[in-house]
PDB file of C-alpha atoms in Angstrom:
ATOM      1  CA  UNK A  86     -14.568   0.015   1.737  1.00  0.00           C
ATOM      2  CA  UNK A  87     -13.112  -1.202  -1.354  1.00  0.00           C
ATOM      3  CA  UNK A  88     -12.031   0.146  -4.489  1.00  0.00           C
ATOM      4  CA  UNK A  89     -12.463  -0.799  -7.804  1.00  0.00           C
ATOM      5  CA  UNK A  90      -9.936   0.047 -10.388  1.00  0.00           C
ATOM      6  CA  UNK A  91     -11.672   0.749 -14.028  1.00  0.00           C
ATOM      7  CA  UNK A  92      -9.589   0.646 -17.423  1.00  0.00           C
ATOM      8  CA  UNK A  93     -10.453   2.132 -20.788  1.00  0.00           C
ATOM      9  CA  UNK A  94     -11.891  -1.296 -21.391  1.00  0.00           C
ATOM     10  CA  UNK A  95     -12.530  -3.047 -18.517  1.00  0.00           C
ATOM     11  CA  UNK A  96     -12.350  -3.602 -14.942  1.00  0.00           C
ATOM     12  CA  UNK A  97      -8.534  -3.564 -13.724  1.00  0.00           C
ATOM     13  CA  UNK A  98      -9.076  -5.202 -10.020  1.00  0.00           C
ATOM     14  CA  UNK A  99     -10.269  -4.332  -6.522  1.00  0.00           C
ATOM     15  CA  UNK A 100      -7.967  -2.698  -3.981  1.00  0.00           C
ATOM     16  CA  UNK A 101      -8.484  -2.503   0.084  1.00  0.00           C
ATOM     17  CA  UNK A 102      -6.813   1.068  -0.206  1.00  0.00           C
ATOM     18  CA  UNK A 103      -7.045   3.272  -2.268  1.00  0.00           C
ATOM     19  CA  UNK A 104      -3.102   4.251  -2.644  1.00  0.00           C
ATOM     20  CA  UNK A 105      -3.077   0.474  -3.674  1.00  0.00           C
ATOM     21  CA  UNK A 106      -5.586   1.511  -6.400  1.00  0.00           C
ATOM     22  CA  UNK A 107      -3.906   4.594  -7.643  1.00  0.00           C
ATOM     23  CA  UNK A 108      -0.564   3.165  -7.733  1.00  0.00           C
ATOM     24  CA  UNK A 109      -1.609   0.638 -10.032  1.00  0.00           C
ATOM     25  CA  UNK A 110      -3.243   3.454 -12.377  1.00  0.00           C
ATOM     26  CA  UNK A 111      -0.284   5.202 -12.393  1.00  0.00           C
ATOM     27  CA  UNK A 112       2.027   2.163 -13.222  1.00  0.00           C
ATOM     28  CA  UNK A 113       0.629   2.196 -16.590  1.00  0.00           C
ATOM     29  CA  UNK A 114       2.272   5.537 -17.388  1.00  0.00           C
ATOM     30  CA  UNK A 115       6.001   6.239 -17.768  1.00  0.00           C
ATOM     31  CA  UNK A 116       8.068   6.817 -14.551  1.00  0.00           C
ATOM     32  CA  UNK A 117       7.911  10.862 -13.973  1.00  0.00           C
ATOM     33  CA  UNK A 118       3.876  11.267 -15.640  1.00  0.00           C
ATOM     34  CA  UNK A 119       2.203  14.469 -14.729  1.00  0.00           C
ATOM     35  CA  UNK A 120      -0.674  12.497 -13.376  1.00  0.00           C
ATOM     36  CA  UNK A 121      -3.322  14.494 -11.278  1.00  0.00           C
ATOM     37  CA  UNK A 122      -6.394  12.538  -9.480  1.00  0.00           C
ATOM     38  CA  UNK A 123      -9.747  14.793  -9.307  1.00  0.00           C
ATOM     39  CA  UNK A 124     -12.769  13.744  -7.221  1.00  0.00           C
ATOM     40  CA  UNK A 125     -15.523  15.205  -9.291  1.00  0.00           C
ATOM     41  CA  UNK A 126     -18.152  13.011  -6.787  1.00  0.00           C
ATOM     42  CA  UNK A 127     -18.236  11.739  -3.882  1.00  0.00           C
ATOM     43  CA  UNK A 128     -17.126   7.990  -4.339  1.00  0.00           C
ATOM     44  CA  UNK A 129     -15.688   8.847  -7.595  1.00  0.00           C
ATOM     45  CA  UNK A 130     -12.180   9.538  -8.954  1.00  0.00           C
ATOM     46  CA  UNK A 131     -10.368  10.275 -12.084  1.00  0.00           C
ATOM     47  CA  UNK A 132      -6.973  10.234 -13.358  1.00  0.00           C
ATOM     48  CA  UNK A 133      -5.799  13.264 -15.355  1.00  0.00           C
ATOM     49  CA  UNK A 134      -2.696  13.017 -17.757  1.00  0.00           C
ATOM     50  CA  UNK A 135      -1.866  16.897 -17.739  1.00  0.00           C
ATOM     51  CA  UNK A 136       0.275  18.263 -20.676  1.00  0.00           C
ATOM     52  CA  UNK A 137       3.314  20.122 -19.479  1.00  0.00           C
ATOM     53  CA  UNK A 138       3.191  22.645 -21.879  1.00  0.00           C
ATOM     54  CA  UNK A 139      -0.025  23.994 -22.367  1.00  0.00           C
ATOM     55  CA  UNK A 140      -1.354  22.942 -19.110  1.00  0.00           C
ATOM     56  CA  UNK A 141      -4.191  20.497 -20.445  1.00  0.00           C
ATOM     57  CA  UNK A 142      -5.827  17.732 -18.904  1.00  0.00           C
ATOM     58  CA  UNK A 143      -5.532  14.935 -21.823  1.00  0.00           C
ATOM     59  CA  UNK A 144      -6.484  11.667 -20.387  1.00  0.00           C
ATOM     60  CA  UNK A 145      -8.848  10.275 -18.509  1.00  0.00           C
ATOM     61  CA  UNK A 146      -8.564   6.472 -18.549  1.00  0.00           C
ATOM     62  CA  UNK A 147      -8.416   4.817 -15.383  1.00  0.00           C
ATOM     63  CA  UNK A 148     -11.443   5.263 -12.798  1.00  0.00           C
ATOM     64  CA  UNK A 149     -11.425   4.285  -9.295  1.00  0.00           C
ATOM     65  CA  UNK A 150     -15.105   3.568  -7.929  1.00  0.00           C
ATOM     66  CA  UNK A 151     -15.052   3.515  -4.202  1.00  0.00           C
ATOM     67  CA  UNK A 152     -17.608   0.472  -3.078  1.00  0.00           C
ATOM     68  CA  UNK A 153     -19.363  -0.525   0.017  1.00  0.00           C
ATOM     69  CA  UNK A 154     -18.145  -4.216   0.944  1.00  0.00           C
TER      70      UNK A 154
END
């Protein structure tokens, strides 16, 4: 299995795990983020940017897209 790492423009990379994959999503956020991953599919995953505050989920930029080698 592989998994592929999508920006909010383009393709970011390919990962063997996918805490390798995640941890490069979350690198492009400041140190501390309140970053929560859904799985809305199966195979599918997004990461949430969640206001402190109010509670919201705000962001939804990186994808990771599990593949089939």
């Amino acid at each position: 299995m592989k998994y592929k790492l999508i920006g909010p423009e383009r393709s970011e990379g390919t990962y063997d795990t996918f805490d390798a994959a995640a941890a490069a999503a979350a690198s492009n956020y400041a140190e501390g983020a309140p970053l929560q991953w859904d799985n809305p599919e199966p195979g599918r995953h997004l990461l949430w940017c969640v206001h402190r505050d109010e509670g919201l989920k705000v962001d939804t930029h990186y994808r990771i897209i599990e593949e089939s080698q």
